[in-house]
Short mmCIF file of C-alpha atoms in Angstrom, two decimals:
data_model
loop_
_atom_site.label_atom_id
_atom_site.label_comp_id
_atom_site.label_asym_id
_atom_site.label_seq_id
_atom_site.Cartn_x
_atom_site.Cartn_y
_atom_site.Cartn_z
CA UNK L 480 -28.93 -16.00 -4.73
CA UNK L 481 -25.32 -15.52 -4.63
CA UNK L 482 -22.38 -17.90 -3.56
CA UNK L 483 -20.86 -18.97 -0.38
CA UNK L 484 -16.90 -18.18 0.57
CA UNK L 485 -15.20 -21.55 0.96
CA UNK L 486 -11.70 -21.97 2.22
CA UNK L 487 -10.15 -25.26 2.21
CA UNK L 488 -13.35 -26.74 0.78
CA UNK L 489 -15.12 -25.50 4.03
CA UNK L 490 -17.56 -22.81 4.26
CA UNK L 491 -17.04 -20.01 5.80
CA UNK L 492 -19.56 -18.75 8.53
CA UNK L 493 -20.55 -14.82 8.13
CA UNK L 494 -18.41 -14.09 11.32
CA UNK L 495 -15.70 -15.27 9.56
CA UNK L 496 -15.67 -13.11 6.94
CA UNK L 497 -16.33 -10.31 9.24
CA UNK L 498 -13.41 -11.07 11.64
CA UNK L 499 -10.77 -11.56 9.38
CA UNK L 500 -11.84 -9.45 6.23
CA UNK L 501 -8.70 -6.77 5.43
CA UNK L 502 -8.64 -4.16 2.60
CA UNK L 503 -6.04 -5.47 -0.44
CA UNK L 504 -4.79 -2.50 -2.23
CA UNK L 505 -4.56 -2.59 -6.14
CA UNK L 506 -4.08 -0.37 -9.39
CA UNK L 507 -7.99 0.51 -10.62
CA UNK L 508 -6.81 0.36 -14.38
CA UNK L 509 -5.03 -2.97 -14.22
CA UNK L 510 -7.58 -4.63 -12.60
CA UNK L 511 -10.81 -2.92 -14.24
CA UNK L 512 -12.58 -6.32 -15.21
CA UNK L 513 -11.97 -7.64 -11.84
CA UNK L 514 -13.06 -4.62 -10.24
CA UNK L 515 -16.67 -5.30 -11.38
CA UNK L 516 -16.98 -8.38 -9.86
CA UNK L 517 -16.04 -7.20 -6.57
CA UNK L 518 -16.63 -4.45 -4.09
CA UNK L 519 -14.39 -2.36 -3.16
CA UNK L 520 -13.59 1.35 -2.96
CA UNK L 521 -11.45 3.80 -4.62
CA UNK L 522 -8.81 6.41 -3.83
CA UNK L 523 -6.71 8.04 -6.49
CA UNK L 524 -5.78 5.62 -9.35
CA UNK L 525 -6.43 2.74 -6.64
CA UNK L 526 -9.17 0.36 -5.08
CA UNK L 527 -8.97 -0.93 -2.07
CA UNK L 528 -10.72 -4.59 -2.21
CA UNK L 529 -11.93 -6.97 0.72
CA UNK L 530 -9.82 -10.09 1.04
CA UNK L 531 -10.48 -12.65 4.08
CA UNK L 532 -7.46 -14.62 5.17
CA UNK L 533 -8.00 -17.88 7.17
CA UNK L 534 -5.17 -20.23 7.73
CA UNK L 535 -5.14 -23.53 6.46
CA UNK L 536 -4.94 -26.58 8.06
CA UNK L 537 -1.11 -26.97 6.69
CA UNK L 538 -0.48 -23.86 8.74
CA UNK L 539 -0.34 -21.65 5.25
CA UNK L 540 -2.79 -18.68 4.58
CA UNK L 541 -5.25 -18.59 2.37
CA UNK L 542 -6.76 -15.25 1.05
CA UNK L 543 -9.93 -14.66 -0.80
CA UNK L 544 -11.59 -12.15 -2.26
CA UNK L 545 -14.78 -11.18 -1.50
CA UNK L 546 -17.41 -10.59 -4.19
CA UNK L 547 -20.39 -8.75 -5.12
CA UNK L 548 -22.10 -12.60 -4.88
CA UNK L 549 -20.89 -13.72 -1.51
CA UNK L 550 -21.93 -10.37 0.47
CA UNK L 551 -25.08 -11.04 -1.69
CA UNK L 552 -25.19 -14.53 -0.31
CA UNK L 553 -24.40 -13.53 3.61
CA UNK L 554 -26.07 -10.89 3.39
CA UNK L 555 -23.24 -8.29 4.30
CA UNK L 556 -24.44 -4.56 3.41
CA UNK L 557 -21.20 -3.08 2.41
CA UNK L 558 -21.11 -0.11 4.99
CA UNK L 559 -21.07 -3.31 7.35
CA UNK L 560 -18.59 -5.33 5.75
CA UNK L 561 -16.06 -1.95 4.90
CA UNK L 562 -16.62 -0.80 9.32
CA UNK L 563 -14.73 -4.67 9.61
CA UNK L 564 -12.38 -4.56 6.99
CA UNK L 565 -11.14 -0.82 8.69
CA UNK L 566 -10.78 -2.12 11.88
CA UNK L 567 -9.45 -5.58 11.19
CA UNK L 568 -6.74 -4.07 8.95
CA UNK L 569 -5.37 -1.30 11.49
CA UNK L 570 -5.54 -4.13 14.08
CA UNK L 571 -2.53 -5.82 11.92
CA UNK L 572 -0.36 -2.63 13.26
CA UNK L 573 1.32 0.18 10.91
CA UNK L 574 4.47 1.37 11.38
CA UNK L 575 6.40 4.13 9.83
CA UNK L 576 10.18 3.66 10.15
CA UNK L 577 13.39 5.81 8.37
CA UNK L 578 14.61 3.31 5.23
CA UNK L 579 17.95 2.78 7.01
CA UNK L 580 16.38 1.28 10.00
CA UNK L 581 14.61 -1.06 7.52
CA UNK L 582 17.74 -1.38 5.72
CA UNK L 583 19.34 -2.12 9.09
CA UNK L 584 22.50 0.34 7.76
CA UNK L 585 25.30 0.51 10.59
CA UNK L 586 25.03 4.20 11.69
CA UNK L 587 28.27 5.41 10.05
CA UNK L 588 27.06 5.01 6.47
CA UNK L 589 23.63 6.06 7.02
CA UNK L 590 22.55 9.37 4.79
CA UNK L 591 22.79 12.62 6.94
CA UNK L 592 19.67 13.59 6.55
CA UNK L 593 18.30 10.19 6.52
CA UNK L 594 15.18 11.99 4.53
CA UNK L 595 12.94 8.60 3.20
CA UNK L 596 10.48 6.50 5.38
CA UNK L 597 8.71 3.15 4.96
CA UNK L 598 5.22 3.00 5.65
CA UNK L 599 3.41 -0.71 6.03
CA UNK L 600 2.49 -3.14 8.98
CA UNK L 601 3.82 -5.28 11.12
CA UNK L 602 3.43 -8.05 8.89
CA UNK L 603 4.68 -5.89 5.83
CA UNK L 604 2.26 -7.93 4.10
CA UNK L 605 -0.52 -5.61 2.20
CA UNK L 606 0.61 -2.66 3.62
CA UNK L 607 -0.02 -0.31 0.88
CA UNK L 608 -3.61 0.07 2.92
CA UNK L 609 -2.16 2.12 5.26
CA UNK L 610 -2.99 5.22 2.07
CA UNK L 611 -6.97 4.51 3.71
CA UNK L 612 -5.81 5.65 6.84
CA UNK L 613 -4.64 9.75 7.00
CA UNK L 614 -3.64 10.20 10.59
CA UNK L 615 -0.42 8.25 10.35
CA UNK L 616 0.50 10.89 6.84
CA UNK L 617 -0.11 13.63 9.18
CA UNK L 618 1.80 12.47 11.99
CA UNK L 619 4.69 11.96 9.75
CA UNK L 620 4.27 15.33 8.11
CA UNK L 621 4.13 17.19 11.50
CA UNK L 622 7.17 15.55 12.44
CA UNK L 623 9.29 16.31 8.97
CA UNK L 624 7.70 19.93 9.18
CA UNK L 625 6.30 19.99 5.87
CA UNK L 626 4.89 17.96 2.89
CA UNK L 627 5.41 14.80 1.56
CA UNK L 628 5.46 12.92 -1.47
CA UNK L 629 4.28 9.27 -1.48
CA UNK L 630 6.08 7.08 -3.81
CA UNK L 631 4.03 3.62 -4.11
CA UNK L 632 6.45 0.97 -3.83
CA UNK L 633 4.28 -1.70 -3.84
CA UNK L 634 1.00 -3.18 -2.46
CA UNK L 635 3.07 -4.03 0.44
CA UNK L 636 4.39 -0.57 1.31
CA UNK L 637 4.19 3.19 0.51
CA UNK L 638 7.72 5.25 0.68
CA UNK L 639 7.60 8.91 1.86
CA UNK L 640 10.60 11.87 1.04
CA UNK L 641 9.80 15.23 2.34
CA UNK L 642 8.34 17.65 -0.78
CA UNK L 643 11.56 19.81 -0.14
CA UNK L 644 14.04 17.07 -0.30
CA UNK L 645 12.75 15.58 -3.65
CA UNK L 646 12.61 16.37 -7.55
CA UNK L 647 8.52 15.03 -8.69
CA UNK L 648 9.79 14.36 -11.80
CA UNK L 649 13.53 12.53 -10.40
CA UNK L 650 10.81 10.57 -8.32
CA UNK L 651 8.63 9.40 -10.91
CA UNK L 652 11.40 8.14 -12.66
CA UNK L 653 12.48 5.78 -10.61
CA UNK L 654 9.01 4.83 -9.24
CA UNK L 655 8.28 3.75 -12.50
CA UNK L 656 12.11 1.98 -13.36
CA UNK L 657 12.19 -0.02 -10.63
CA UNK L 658 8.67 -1.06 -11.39
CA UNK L 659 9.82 -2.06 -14.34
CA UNK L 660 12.66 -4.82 -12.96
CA UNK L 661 10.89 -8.27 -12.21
CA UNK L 662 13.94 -8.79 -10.17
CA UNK L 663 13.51 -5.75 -7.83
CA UNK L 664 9.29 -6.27 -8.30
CA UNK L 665 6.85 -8.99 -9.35
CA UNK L 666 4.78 -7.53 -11.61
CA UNK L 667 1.29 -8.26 -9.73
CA UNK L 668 2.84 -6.40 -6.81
CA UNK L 669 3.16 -3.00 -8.62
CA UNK L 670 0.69 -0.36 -7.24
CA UNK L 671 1.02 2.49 -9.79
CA UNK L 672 3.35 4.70 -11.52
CA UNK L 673 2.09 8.26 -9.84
CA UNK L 674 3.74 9.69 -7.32
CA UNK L 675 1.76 11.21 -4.76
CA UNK L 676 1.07 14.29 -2.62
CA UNK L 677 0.58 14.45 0.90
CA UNK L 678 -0.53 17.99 1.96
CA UNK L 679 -1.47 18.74 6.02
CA UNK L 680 -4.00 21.27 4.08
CA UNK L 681 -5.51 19.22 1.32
CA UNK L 682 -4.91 15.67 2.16
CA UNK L 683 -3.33 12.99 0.30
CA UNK L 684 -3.87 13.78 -3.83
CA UNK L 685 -2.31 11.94 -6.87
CA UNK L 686 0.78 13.95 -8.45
CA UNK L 687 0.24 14.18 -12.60
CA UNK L 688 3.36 13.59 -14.96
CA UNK L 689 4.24 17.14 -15.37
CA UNK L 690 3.97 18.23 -11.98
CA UNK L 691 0.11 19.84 -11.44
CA UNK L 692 -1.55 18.63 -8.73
CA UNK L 693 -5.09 18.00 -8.50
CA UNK L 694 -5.43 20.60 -5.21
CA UNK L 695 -2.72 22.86 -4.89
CA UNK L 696 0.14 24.56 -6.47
CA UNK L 697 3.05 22.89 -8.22
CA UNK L 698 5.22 21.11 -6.00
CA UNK L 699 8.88 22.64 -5.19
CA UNK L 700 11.23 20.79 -7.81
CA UNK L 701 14.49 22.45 -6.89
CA UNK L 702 16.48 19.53 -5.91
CA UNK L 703 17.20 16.38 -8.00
CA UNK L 704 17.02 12.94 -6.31
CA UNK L 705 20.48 11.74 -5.30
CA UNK L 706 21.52 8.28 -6.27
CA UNK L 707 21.53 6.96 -2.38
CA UNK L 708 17.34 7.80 -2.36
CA UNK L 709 17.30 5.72 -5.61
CA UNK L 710 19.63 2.89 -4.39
CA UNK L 711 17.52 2.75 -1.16
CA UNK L 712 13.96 2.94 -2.86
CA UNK L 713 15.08 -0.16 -5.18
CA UNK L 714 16.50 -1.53 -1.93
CA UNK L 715 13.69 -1.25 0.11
CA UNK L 716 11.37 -3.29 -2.57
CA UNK L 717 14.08 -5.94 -3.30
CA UNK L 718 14.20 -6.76 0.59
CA UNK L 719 10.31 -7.24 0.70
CA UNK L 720 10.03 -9.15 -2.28
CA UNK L 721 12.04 -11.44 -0.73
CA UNK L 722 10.46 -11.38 2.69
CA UNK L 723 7.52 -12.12 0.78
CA UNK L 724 8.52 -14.74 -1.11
CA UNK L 725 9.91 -16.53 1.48
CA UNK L 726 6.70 -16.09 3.63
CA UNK L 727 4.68 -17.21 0.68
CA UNK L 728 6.79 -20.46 0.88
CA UNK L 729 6.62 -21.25 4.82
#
């Protein structure tokens, strides 16, 4: 039979679901048994989920995610209910801005090159989903002339440093360090450990520990990450925790 979508102890009407319904990025192997209960669909060592956010009659948001049950219930095929959740969550609007602008650093101490960007949305709310959506990785790699690695900072944003300005292994590092901080990360925020590949020829691809990619050859590893692309990636996660946090809260 399947179950109805409440929100607020109200049900929620099918075009509901459909007009609000935004994909929720998360890591496949920490959220396995939860996986199975909902649909949802998968890219590297992630899954994309459907969440529908209504607000609440306090003013505060309320997300929900949908299940295997409640498309069963509305009847929502899920080619139909994955069309909404692509356009709903590109309506939010991604950006992709230099970590200094984010960082708003006064132009005199900014790094020369200023080499790592931010990708998320508006909002910076969920906007790790922005890895569903190519176009804006190739737009950034035509403009830095090359490659890029994708560092996963969170499920609220993805980080990008040109392949030719970055050590893989350097990278994973601190990927995986600052993950480890509660105080730079909440721990049902972290995305993954990998480090990823964007290539204009073979699309985005998940980078393995000892530097083999899936696709293509090993990456260029002749230059170590400085301590500035560190401080800034930790930087850049501290800030939105707290932006989040204090959203969360409003």
């Amino acid at each position: 039979m399947g179950s109805r979508c409440t929100n607020n102890k109200r049900v929620l009407t099918r075009e509901e679901i459909l007009g609000t319904v935004a994909y929720r990025m998360m890591n496949r192997d920490a959220n396995a048994e939860l996986l199975k209960r909902i649909p949802h669909i998968c890219i590297l060592d992630l899954a994309a989920a459907y969440c529908c956010t209504l607000r609440l009659d306090n003013g505060c948001c309320s997300g929900m995610l949908i299940t295997h049950e409640s498309c069963q219930y509305y009847g929502i095929r899920a080619e139909e209910l994955d069309a909404a959740a692509r356009r709903n969550t590109e309506a939010g609007g991604f950006i992709t801005r230099k970590s200094s602008e984010i960082l708003e650093l006064p132009e005199e101490i900014r790094p020369v090159p200023d080499l790592m960007y931010v990708l998320t949305n508006q909002a910076a709310l969920y906007g790790a989903a922005i890895i569903l959506y190519e176009e804006y990785f190739l737009s950034l790699a035509e403009q830095t002339g090359g490659d890029l690695y994708i560092l996963p900072g969170s499920i609220h944003e993805l980080i990008a440093v040109p392949v030719t300005d970055g050590d893989l292994a350097g990278l994973q590092d601190i990927v995986k360090e600052v993950n480890g901080k509660e105080e730079a990360i909440s721990p049902h925020e972290v995305l993954s450990d990998n480090v990823y590949r964007y290539s204009r020829d073979g699309g985005l691809m998940c980078v393995t520990r000892d530097g083999k990619r899936k696709q293509a050859p090993s990456a260029d590893q002749s230059m170590e990450p400085t301590k500035a692309l560190k401080n800034s990636y930790a930087s850049i996660i501290r800030m939105r925790e707290g932006e989040v946090n204090g959203s969360n809260e409003n």
